[in-house]
Coordinates of C-alpha atoms in Angstrom, one line a residue:
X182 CA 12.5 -0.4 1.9
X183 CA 9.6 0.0 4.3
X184 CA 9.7 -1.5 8.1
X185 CA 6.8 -3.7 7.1
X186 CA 7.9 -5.1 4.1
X187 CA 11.5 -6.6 5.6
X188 CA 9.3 -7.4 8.7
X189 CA 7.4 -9.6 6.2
X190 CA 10.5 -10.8 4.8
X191 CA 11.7 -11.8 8.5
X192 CA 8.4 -13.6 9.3
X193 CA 7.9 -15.8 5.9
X194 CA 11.6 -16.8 6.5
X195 CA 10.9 -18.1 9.8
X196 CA 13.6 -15.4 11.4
X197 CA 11.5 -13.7 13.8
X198 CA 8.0 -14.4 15.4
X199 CA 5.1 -12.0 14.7
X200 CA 4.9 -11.1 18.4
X201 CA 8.7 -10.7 18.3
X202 CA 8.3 -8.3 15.1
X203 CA 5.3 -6.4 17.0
X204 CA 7.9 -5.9 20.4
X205 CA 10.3 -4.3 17.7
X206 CA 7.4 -2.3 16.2
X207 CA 6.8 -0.9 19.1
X208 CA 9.8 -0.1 20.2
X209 CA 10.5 2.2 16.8
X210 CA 7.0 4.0 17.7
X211 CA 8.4 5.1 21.2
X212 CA 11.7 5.9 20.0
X213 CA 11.5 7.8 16.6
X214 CA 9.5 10.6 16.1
X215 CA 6.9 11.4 13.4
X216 CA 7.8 14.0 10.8
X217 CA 5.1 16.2 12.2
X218 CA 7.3 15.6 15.8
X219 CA 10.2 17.0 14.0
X220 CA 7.8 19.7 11.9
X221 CA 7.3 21.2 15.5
X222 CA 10.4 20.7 17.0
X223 CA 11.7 23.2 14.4
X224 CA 9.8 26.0 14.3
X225 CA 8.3 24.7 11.2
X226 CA 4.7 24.0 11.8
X227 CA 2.9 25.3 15.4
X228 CA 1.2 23.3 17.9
X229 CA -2.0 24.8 17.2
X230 CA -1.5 23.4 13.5
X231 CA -0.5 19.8 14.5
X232 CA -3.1 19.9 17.1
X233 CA -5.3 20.0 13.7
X234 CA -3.8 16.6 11.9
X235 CA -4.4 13.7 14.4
X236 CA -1.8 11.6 13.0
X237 CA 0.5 9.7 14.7
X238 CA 3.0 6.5 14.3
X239 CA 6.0 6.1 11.7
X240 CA 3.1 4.9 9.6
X241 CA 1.3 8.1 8.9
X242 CA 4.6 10.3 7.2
X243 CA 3.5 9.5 3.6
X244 CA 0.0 10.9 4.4
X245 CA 1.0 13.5 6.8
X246 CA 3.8 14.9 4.0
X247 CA 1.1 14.9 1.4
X248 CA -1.5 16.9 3.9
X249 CA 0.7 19.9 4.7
X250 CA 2.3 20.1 1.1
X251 CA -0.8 20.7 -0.4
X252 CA -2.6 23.0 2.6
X253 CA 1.1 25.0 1.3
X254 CA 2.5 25.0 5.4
X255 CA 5.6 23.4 4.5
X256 CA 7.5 23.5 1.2
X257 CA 8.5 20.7 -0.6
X258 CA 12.0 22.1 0.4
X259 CA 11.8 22.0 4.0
X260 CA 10.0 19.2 4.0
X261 CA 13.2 17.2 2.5
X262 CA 15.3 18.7 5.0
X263 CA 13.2 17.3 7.3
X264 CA 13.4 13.6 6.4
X265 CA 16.9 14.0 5.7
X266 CA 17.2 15.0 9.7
X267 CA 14.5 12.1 10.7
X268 CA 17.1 9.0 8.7
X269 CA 19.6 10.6 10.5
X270 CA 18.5 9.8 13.8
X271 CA 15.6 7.0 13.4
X272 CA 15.8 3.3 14.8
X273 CA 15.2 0.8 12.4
X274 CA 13.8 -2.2 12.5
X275 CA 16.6 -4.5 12.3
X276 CA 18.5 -2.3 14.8
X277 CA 14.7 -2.5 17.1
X278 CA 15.0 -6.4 16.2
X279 CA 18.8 -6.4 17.5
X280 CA 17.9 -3.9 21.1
X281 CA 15.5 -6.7 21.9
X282 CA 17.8 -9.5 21.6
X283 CA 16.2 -11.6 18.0
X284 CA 18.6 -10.6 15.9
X285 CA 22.5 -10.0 16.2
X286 CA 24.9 -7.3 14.7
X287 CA 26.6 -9.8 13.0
X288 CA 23.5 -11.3 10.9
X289 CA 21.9 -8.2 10.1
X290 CA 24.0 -7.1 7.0
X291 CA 23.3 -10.2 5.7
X292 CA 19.9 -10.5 6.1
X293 CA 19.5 -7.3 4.7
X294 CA 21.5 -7.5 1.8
X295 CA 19.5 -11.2 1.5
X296 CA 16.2 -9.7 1.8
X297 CA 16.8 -7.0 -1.1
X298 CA 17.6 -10.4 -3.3
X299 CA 14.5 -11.8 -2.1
X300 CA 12.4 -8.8 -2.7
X301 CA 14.2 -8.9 -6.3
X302 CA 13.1 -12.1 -7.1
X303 CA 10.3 -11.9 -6.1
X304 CA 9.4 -9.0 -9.1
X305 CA 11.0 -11.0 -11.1
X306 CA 9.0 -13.7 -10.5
X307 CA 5.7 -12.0 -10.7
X308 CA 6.8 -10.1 -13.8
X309 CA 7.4 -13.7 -15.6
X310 CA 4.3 -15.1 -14.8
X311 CA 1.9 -12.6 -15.9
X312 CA 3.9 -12.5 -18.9
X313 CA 3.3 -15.8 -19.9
X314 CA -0.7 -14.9 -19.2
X315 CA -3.2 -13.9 -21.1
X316 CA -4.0 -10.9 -18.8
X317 CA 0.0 -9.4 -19.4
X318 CA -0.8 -6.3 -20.6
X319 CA -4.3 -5.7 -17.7
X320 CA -2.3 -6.4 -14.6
X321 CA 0.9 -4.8 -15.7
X322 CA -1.4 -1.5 -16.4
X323 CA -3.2 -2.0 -13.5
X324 CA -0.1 -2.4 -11.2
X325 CA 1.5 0.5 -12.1
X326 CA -2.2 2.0 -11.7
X327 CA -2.4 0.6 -8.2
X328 CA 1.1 1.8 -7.5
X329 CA 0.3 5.5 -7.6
X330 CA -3.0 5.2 -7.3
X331 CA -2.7 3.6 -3.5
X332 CA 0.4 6.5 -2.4
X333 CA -1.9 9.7 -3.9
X334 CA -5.0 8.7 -2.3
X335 CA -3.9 6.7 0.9
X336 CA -0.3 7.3 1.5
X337 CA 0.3 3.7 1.6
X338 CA 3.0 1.7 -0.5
X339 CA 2.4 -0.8 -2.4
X340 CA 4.3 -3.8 -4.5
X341 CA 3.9 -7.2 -6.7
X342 CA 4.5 -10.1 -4.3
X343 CA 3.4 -13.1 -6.5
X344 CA 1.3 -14.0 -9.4
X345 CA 0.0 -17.4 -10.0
X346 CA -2.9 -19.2 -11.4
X347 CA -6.2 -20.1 -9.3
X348 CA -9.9 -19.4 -9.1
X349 CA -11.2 -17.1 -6.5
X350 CA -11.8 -17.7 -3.1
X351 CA -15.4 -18.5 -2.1
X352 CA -16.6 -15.6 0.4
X353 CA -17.5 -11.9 -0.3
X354 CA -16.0 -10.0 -3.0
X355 CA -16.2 -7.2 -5.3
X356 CA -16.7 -8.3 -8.6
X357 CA -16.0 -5.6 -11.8
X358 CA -16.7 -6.6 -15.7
X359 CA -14.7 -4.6 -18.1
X360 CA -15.4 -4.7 -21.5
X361 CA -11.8 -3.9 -23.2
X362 CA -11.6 -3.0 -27.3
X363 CA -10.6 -7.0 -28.0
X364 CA -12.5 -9.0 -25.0
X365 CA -14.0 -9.2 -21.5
X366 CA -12.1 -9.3 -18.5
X367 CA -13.5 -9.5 -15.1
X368 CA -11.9 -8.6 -11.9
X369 CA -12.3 -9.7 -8.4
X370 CA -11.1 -8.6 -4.9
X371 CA -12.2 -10.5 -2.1
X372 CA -13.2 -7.7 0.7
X373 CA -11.3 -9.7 3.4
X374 CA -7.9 -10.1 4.6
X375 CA -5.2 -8.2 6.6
X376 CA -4.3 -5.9 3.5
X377 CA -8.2 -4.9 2.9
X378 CA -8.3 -4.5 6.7
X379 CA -5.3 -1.8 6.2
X380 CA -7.4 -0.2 3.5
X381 CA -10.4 0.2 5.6
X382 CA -8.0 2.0 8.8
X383 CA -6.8 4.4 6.4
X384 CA -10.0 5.1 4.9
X385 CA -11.1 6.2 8.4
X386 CA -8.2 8.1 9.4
X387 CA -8.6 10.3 6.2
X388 CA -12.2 10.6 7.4
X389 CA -12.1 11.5 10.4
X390 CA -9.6 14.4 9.2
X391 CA -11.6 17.7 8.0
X392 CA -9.4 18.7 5.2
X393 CA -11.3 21.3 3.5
X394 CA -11.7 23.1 7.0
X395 CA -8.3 23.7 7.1
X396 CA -7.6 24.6 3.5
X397 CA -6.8 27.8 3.1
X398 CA -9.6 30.6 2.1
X399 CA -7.3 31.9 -1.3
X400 CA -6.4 28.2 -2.4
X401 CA -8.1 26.8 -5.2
X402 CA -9.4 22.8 -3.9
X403 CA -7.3 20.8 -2.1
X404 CA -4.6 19.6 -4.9
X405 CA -3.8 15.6 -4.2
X406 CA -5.0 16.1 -0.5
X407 CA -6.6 12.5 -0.2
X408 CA -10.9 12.5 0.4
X409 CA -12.6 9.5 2.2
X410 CA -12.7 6.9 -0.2
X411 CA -13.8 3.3 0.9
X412 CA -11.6 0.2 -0.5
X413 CA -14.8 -0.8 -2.7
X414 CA -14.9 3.3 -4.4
X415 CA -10.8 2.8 -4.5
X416 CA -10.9 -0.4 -6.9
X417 CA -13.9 1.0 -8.9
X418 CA -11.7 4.3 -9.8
X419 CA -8.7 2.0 -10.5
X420 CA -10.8 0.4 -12.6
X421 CA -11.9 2.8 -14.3
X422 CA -8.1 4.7 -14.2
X423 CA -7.4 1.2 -16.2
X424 CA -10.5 1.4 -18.4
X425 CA -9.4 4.4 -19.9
X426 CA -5.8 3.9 -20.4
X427 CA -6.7 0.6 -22.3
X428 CA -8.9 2.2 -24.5
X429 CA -11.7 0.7 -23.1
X430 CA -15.6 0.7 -23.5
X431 CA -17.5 0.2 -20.2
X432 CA -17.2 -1.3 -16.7
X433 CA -19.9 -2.8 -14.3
X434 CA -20.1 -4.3 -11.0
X435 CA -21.6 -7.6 -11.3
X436 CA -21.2 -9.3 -8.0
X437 CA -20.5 -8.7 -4.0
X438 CA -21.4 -11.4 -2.3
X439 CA -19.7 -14.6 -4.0
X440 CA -17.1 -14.7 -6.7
X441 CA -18.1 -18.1 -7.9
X442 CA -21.5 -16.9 -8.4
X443 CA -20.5 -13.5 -10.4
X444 CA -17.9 -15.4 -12.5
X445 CA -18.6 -18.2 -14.7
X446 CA -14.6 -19.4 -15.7
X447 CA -14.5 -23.0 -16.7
X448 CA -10.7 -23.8 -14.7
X449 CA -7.7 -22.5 -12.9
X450 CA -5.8 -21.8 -16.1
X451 CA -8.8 -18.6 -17.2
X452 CA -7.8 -17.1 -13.6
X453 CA -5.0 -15.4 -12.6
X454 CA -3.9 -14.4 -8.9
X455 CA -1.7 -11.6 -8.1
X456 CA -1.2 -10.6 -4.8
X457 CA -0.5 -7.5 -3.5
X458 CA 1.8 -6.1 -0.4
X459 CA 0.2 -2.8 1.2
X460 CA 3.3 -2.1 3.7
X461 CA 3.4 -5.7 4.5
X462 CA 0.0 -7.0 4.5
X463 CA -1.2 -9.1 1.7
X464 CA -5.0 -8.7 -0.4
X465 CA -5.7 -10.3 -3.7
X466 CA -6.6 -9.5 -6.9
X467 CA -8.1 -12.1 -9.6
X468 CA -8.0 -11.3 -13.6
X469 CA -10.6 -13.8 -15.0
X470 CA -11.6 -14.5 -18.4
X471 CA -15.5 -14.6 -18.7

């Protein structure tokens, strides 16, 4: 469980208030430290190497773990030991939630023990939809796809949170054709929205970092050390990560202005929606029959 996923649990359910979940938020940034805080606490990486890796926030551990592992200044061994002494001592959120007065020590089990129910259901639910689709056997390929994909090349997490039909949203949009062995499917992402927003800070963050500069002389490339990718290049080598583990025959980009312009499906029922939670913010993802 991630802090933003049972913070978006909290706010669907009405329980908190988003400027009540950003107080709590807040208060976790200025009371836990960062793995690279602990890293350096410890002997285990110098200043003069942190001082290289701008990274800061409980947000920035998957990407920060991933950095040093593969520049080979921590092992995979200390680096365990080193999360295993950050759970020990870190503030949640429901305990940040609780300091601040929105949520009791009484309620808290339950809503915890509530909201891993919820979050089960919720698979559940997308699971059954897509398989009563037509596009079952794309978007379960391309969510696992999406899964590792999104955590080797931004460090971010990422789950189903619903599937259902509809026709994309007017408004920009990448649009993708892929021709499979069987049919056509297109694929659109609408470039807007809180999740895509996430995306395009992480993007930035890995660019601004100048990786190679700090990879060793005697190492060999930079292993799964993330490069600047923009959200747009990210789909397209999903796409093509799905293209090739369907057996496919060729992808395009047909649209990026207008969905309803690049795809010509005749009703709700040739579309279907699944969205997507990056750490707690939502982006969309249509599977549309031509």
């Amino acid at each position: 469980m991630t802090t933003s996923f049972f913070g978006q649990y909290l706010l669907l359910k009405g329980i908190v208030s988003r400027s009540q979940l950003r107080e709590a938020i807040a208060l976790q940034v200025e009371a836990n430290q960062t793995l690279a805080q602990i890293a350096l606490v410890a002997g285990v990486l110098s200043q003069q190497q942190l001082q290289k890796l701008p990274l800061s926030g409980c947000e920035n551990d998957t990407l920060f773990s991933q950095i040093v592992i593969n520049l080979g200044w921590i092992s995979r061994t200390a680096l365990e030991a080193l999360h295993a002494q950050q759970r020990k001592v870190q503030l949640t959120l429901g305990e940040a939630l609780v300091k601040h007065g929105y949520l009791s020590d009484n309620n808290l089990p339950n809503l915890l023990t509530d909201y891993h129910y919820w979050n089960l259901r919720n698979l559940q639910q997308f699971g059954a939809e897509v398989s009563a689709s037509d596009f079952a056997s794309e978007v379960d390929t391309f969510s696992f796809a999406l899964t590792q994909h999104m955590l080797k090349v931004y460090g971010l997490h990422v789950k189903p949170d619903c599937a259902e039909h509809g026709l994309p949203p007017q408004g920009p949009c990448w649009v993708w054709q892929i021709d499979l062995s069987d049919n056509r499917l297109n694929i659109v992402v609408p470039d807007t929205g809180a999740g895509v927003v996430r995306l395009l800070e992480r993007a930035e963050l890995i660019g601004s970092l100048d990786l190679p500069a700090l990879s060793d002389a005697h190492r060999e490339g930079l292993g799964d050390i993330p490069s600047p990718m923009t959200p747009a290049q990210f789909f397209a080598s999903l796409l093509h990560l799905l293209l090739a583990d369907m057996g496919g025959q060729a992808i395009r980009q047909i649209g990026s202005d207008n969905a309803t312009t690049a795809v010509s499906t005749r009703s709700e029922s040739d579309c279907l929606r699944c969205c997507y939670s990056v750490e707690g913010e939502l982006f969309d993802v249509y599977f549309c029959a031509p």
